[in-house]
Tab-separated table of C-alpha atoms in Angstrom:
chain	number	residue	atom	x	y	z
A	615	MET	CA	11.324	-61.910	64.226
A	616	THR	CA	8.918	-60.003	66.481
A	617	GLU	CA	7.625	-56.755	65.007
A	618	PRO	CA	7.855	-53.789	67.435
A	619	PHE	CA	4.506	-52.447	66.248
A	620	LYS	CA	1.359	-54.224	65.133
A	621	VAL	CA	1.563	-55.116	61.448
A	622	TRP	CA	-1.747	-55.697	59.684
A	623	SER	CA	-0.402	-56.961	56.365
A	624	LYS	CA	2.608	-57.160	54.073
A	625	PHE	CA	2.653	-57.122	50.291
A	626	SER	CA	4.926	-56.482	47.333
A	627	VAL	CA	4.348	-55.079	43.875
A	628	THR	CA	6.417	-54.647	40.726
A	629	LYS	CA	6.144	-51.243	39.083
A	630	GLY	CA	8.119	-50.933	35.889
A	631	THR	CA	11.506	-52.464	36.600
A	632	GLU	CA	11.316	-52.008	40.370
A	633	THR	CA	9.822	-54.287	43.003
A	634	PHE	CA	8.586	-52.619	46.165
A	635	LYS	CA	7.833	-54.301	49.464
A	636	PHE	CA	5.443	-52.687	51.934
A	637	LYS	CA	3.880	-53.321	55.300
A	638	MET	CA	0.695	-51.874	56.787
A	639	MET	CA	1.114	-51.119	60.463
A	640	GLU	CA	0.240	-49.009	63.473
A	641	PRO	CA	2.014	-45.634	63.302
A	642	PRO	CA	5.120	-45.334	65.499
A	643	ILE	CA	4.689	-42.355	67.830
A	644	ASP	CA	8.088	-40.946	66.887
A	645	ARG	CA	7.137	-40.903	63.186
A	646	LEU	CA	3.987	-38.801	63.404
A	647	ASP	CA	5.812	-35.885	61.779
A	648	ASP	CA	6.262	-38.063	58.697
A	649	VAL	CA	2.542	-38.809	58.654
A	650	MET	CA	1.744	-35.112	58.957
A	651	ASP	CA	4.113	-34.285	56.108
A	652	LEU	CA	2.174	-36.673	53.864
A	653	VAL	CA	-1.132	-35.157	54.905
A	654	TYR	CA	0.111	-31.638	54.290
A	655	LYS	CA	1.903	-32.333	51.004
A	656	TYR	CA	-0.842	-34.374	49.359
A	657	PHE	CA	-4.169	-34.605	51.179
A	658	MET	CA	-4.588	-30.928	52.074
A	659	LYS	CA	-3.575	-29.853	48.577
A	660	GLU	CA	-5.265	-32.533	46.448
A	661	GLU	CA	-8.455	-33.683	48.184
A	662	SER	CA	-11.536	-32.272	46.402
A	663	ILE	CA	-13.193	-30.516	49.343
A	664	PHE	CA	-9.952	-28.945	50.554
A	665	LYS	CA	-9.200	-27.704	47.035
A	666	ALA	CA	-12.697	-26.250	46.647
A	667	ALA	CA	-12.354	-24.526	50.029
A	668	GLY	CA	-9.173	-22.804	48.829
A	669	VAL	CA	-6.743	-24.571	51.161
A	670	PRO	CA	-3.938	-24.855	48.542
A	671	LYS	CA	-4.074	-21.065	48.059
A	672	GLY	CA	-4.137	-20.038	51.723
A	673	ASP	CA	-1.341	-19.211	54.145
A	674	GLN	CA	0.457	-22.546	54.005
A	675	GLU	CA	2.471	-22.248	57.202
A	676	ALA	CA	-0.598	-21.238	59.223
A	677	LEU	CA	-2.762	-23.921	57.636
A	678	LYS	CA	-0.157	-26.613	58.223
A	679	ALA	CA	0.231	-25.659	61.890
A	680	GLU	CA	-3.522	-25.558	62.416
A	681	TYR	CA	-4.189	-28.850	60.680
A	682	GLU	CA	-1.331	-30.500	62.550
A	683	LEU	CA	-3.163	-29.736	65.798
A	684	LEU	CA	-6.249	-31.437	64.369
A	685	VAL	CA	-4.392	-34.554	63.214
A	686	THR	CA	-2.481	-34.829	66.486
A	687	GLY	CA	-5.739	-34.592	68.418
A	688	TYR	CA	-7.383	-37.186	66.225
A	689	ILE	CA	-4.533	-39.658	66.591
A	690	SER	CA	-4.622	-39.392	70.380
A	691	ASP	CA	-8.404	-40.050	70.451
A	692	GLU	CA	-9.174	-43.672	71.372
A	693	LEU	CA	-12.039	-43.727	68.856
A	694	PHE	CA	-9.708	-42.771	66.017
A	695	HIS	CA	-7.674	-45.357	64.129
A	696	THR	CA	-4.634	-44.703	61.962
A	697	THR	CA	-2.776	-47.139	59.725
A	698	VAL	CA	0.402	-46.288	57.867
A	699	CYS	CA	2.104	-47.935	54.924
A	700	CYS	CA	5.883	-48.040	55.071
A	701	VAL	CA	8.619	-49.514	52.942
A	702	ASP	CA	9.438	-52.979	54.295
A	703	ASN	CA	13.169	-53.362	54.936
A	704	ASP	CA	12.831	-56.979	56.150
A	705	ASN	CA	13.927	-55.972	59.636
A	706	GLU	CA	12.605	-54.125	62.674
A	707	GLU	CA	13.605	-50.740	61.263
A	708	ILE	CA	10.605	-48.669	60.178
A	709	GLY	CA	11.196	-47.691	56.565
A	710	GLU	CA	9.936	-44.647	54.687
A	711	ILE	CA	6.277	-43.933	55.474
A	712	VAL	CA	4.552	-43.617	52.106
A	713	GLY	CA	0.856	-43.622	52.976
A	714	ALA	CA	-1.686	-43.231	55.751
A	715	SER	CA	-5.315	-44.140	56.341
A	716	PHE	CA	-7.579	-42.569	58.960
A	717	MET	CA	-10.976	-43.541	60.322
A	718	THR	CA	-13.018	-42.858	63.432
A	719	LEU	CA	-15.511	-44.983	65.349
A	720	THR	CA	-19.009	-43.533	65.148
A	721	LYS	CA	-21.556	-44.807	67.657
A	722	LYS	CA	-25.338	-44.657	67.612
A	723	ASN	CA	-26.890	-41.368	68.722
A	724	THR	CA	-23.563	-39.562	68.405
A	725	PRO	CA	-24.300	-36.008	67.190
A	726	LEU	CA	-22.531	-34.921	64.018
A	727	GLU	CA	-20.837	-31.722	65.095
A	728	LEU	CA	-17.598	-29.847	64.646
A	729	GLN	CA	-15.166	-30.722	67.430
A	730	PHE	CA	-12.380	-28.771	65.768
A	731	HIS	CA	-12.811	-25.007	65.403
A	732	PRO	CA	-10.592	-23.691	62.600
A	733	GLN	CA	-9.255	-20.159	62.641
A	734	SER	CA	-8.434	-19.930	58.935
A	735	LYS	CA	-11.302	-19.197	56.559
A	736	GLU	CA	-10.163	-21.988	54.230
A	737	LEU	CA	-10.287	-24.748	56.835
A	738	LEU	CA	-13.496	-23.315	58.271
A	739	LYS	CA	-15.115	-23.552	54.842
A	740	ALA	CA	-13.784	-27.085	54.341
A	741	PHE	CA	-15.218	-28.328	57.632
A	742	GLU	CA	-18.517	-26.556	57.049
A	743	MET	CA	-18.825	-28.597	53.861
A	744	ILE	CA	-17.694	-31.820	55.534
A	745	LEU	CA	-20.479	-31.497	58.107
A	746	THR	CA	-23.097	-31.423	55.329
A	747	LEU	CA	-21.808	-34.478	53.457
A	748	PRO	CA	-24.051	-37.555	53.294
A	749	SER	CA	-23.579	-39.739	56.381
A	750	LEU	CA	-24.676	-43.128	57.681
A	751	THR	CA	-25.353	-41.632	61.112
A	752	THR	CA	-29.069	-41.279	60.401
A	753	LYS	CA	-29.306	-44.732	58.805
A	754	MET	CA	-28.000	-46.893	61.630
A	755	ASP	CA	-31.440	-48.228	62.608
A	756	GLU	CA	-32.156	-49.062	58.981
A	757	LEU	CA	-28.798	-50.845	58.695
A	758	ASN	CA	-29.298	-52.571	62.064
A	759	ILE	CA	-25.938	-51.434	63.433
A	760	ASP	CA	-24.971	-49.484	66.542
A	761	GLN	CA	-21.476	-48.436	65.468
A	762	TYR	CA	-19.271	-48.210	62.392
A	763	TYR	CA	-15.859	-46.959	61.335
A	764	ASP	CA	-16.135	-43.806	59.244
A	765	GLY	CA	-13.258	-43.043	56.890
A	766	ARG	CA	-11.407	-39.766	57.397
A	767	GLY	CA	-9.115	-39.982	54.405
A	768	VAL	CA	-6.423	-41.945	52.613
A	769	VAL	CA	-3.184	-40.374	51.452
A	770	VAL	CA	-0.402	-41.933	49.362
A	771	SER	CA	2.907	-40.415	48.281
A	772	SER	CA	2.916	-39.609	44.565
A	773	LYS	CA	6.073	-41.708	44.118
A	774	TYR	CA	4.247	-44.878	45.144
A	775	ARG	CA	0.879	-44.401	43.481
A	776	GLY	CA	-0.096	-47.278	41.257
A	777	CYS	CA	1.325	-49.796	43.735
A	778	GLY	CA	-2.051	-50.817	45.163
A	779	ILE	CA	-1.524	-49.058	48.486
A	780	ALA	CA	-4.986	-47.476	48.625
A	781	GLN	CA	-6.488	-50.884	47.810
A	782	GLU	CA	-4.551	-52.476	50.661
A	783	PHE	CA	-5.671	-49.763	53.076
A	784	LEU	CA	-9.291	-50.710	52.372
A	785	LYS	CA	-8.516	-54.356	53.103
A	786	VAL	CA	-6.851	-53.353	56.370
A	787	ARG	CA	-9.940	-51.370	57.350
A	788	ARG	CA	-11.847	-54.643	57.122
A	789	LEU	CA	-9.265	-56.344	59.360
A	790	VAL	CA	-9.484	-53.576	61.954
A	791	CYS	CA	-13.276	-53.815	62.002
A	792	LYS	CA	-13.174	-57.589	62.379
A	793	GLU	CA	-10.679	-57.454	65.245
A	794	LYS	CA	-12.651	-54.783	67.097
A	795	GLY	CA	-16.094	-56.254	66.435
A	796	VAL	CA	-17.324	-53.346	64.323
A	797	PRO	CA	-19.916	-54.512	61.750
A	798	LEU	CA	-19.391	-51.935	58.996
A	799	THR	CA	-17.010	-49.347	57.630
A	800	CYS	CA	-17.765	-46.542	55.210
A	801	ALA	CA	-16.197	-43.472	53.652
A	802	MET	CA	-17.079	-40.571	51.429
A	803	MET	CA	-14.965	-41.334	48.366
A	804	THR	CA	-14.154	-38.010	46.703
A	805	ALA	CA	-11.578	-39.301	44.203
A	806	ILE	CA	-12.105	-41.662	41.285
A	807	GLY	CA	-9.127	-43.770	42.349
A	808	THR	CA	-10.542	-44.547	45.789
A	809	GLN	CA	-14.005	-45.129	44.326
A	810	LYS	CA	-12.592	-47.748	41.969
A	811	ALA	CA	-10.488	-49.300	44.735
A	812	ALA	CA	-13.581	-49.590	46.946
A	813	GLU	CA	-15.589	-51.174	44.129
A	814	ARG	CA	-12.860	-53.765	43.605
A	815	ASP	CA	-12.941	-54.520	47.328
A	816	GLY	CA	-16.692	-55.114	47.290
A	817	TRP	CA	-17.874	-51.818	48.784
A	818	GLN	CA	-21.375	-50.649	47.855
A	819	THR	CA	-22.477	-47.128	46.992
A	820	MET	CA	-24.942	-45.923	49.611
A	821	GLU	CA	-25.441	-42.397	48.284
A	822	GLU	CA	-24.051	-40.143	45.567
A	823	LEU	CA	-23.219	-36.454	45.754
A	824	ASP	CA	-23.137	-34.182	42.710
A	825	PHE	CA	-20.158	-31.897	43.289
A	826	GLU	CA	-21.505	-29.175	40.988
A	827	GLU	CA	-24.739	-28.879	42.982
A	828	PHE	CA	-22.889	-29.238	46.277
A	829	GLY	CA	-20.538	-26.452	45.229
A	830	LYS	CA	-23.440	-24.131	44.414
A	831	LEU	CA	-24.884	-24.787	47.868
A	832	HIS	CA	-21.626	-23.692	49.505
A	833	GLY	CA	-20.554	-21.014	47.043
A	834	VAL	CA	-17.460	-22.838	45.813
A	835	SER	CA	-16.290	-24.536	42.628
A	836	PHE	CA	-15.209	-28.167	42.344
A	837	GLU	CA	-13.345	-27.586	39.096
A	838	GLY	CA	-10.917	-30.410	38.403
A	839	SER	CA	-12.685	-32.818	40.763
A	840	PRO	CA	-14.789	-35.856	39.846
A	841	LYS	CA	-18.392	-35.042	38.979
A	842	ILE	CA	-19.714	-37.422	41.610
A	843	ALA	CA	-18.548	-38.231	45.145
A	844	LYS	CA	-19.779	-41.517	46.601
A	845	LEU	CA	-20.637	-42.553	50.139
A	846	MET	CA	-19.504	-46.173	50.058
A	847	ALA	CA	-19.684	-48.890	52.681
A	848	VAL	CA	-18.917	-52.558	53.289
A	849	ARG	CA	-20.285	-54.942	55.900
A	850	ILE	CA	-17.813	-57.071	57.795
A	851	ASP	CA	-18.595	-60.789	57.883
């Protein structure tokens, strides 16, 4: 059977008494609202920097609309790559979308600047912090690379956590890099779960960030977040 969209991988997992089947694929254009719902429901409300910036406490309708413009713009950018995880129904029908992974291609001598200009104070604060996170941009000569895929987040529905979806997303990032001839991928891992998943997949810690000190620098609190965020990377053979 020919898949209507590119499928990077398929896998199954048993959780309790249930067995789930998933496939990692390119996002169907007509299902982008489902992707945005995941981002809004989980990523914007749970990711450490967004929480510290006060996003979960802001005007939710305004924040959702504003962030949707950002995500839509990202997805349409040829340098941006999105993978979704959906329930595999063993046919051409696209099942429930339960996770998404985002990354963007960063090339040598590309300035690190804010392309998106938030109107809400919460998103403005979040992106101000994001711009000061450790980056591999200044280390490309040292690493002997001229481009890399930089992670922009992984989100998984709470119902399907513990199924290895985040782990599979990291494997797919390797596949994307290999297909496109990109020698390295990295991400700032701000959650313990993704840090552990990256370690299992052979990623190395390039730099660590103390959230308490980072919070003092920006006048925010990272209460409830991991103590350390990690810039992690993996070379593609």
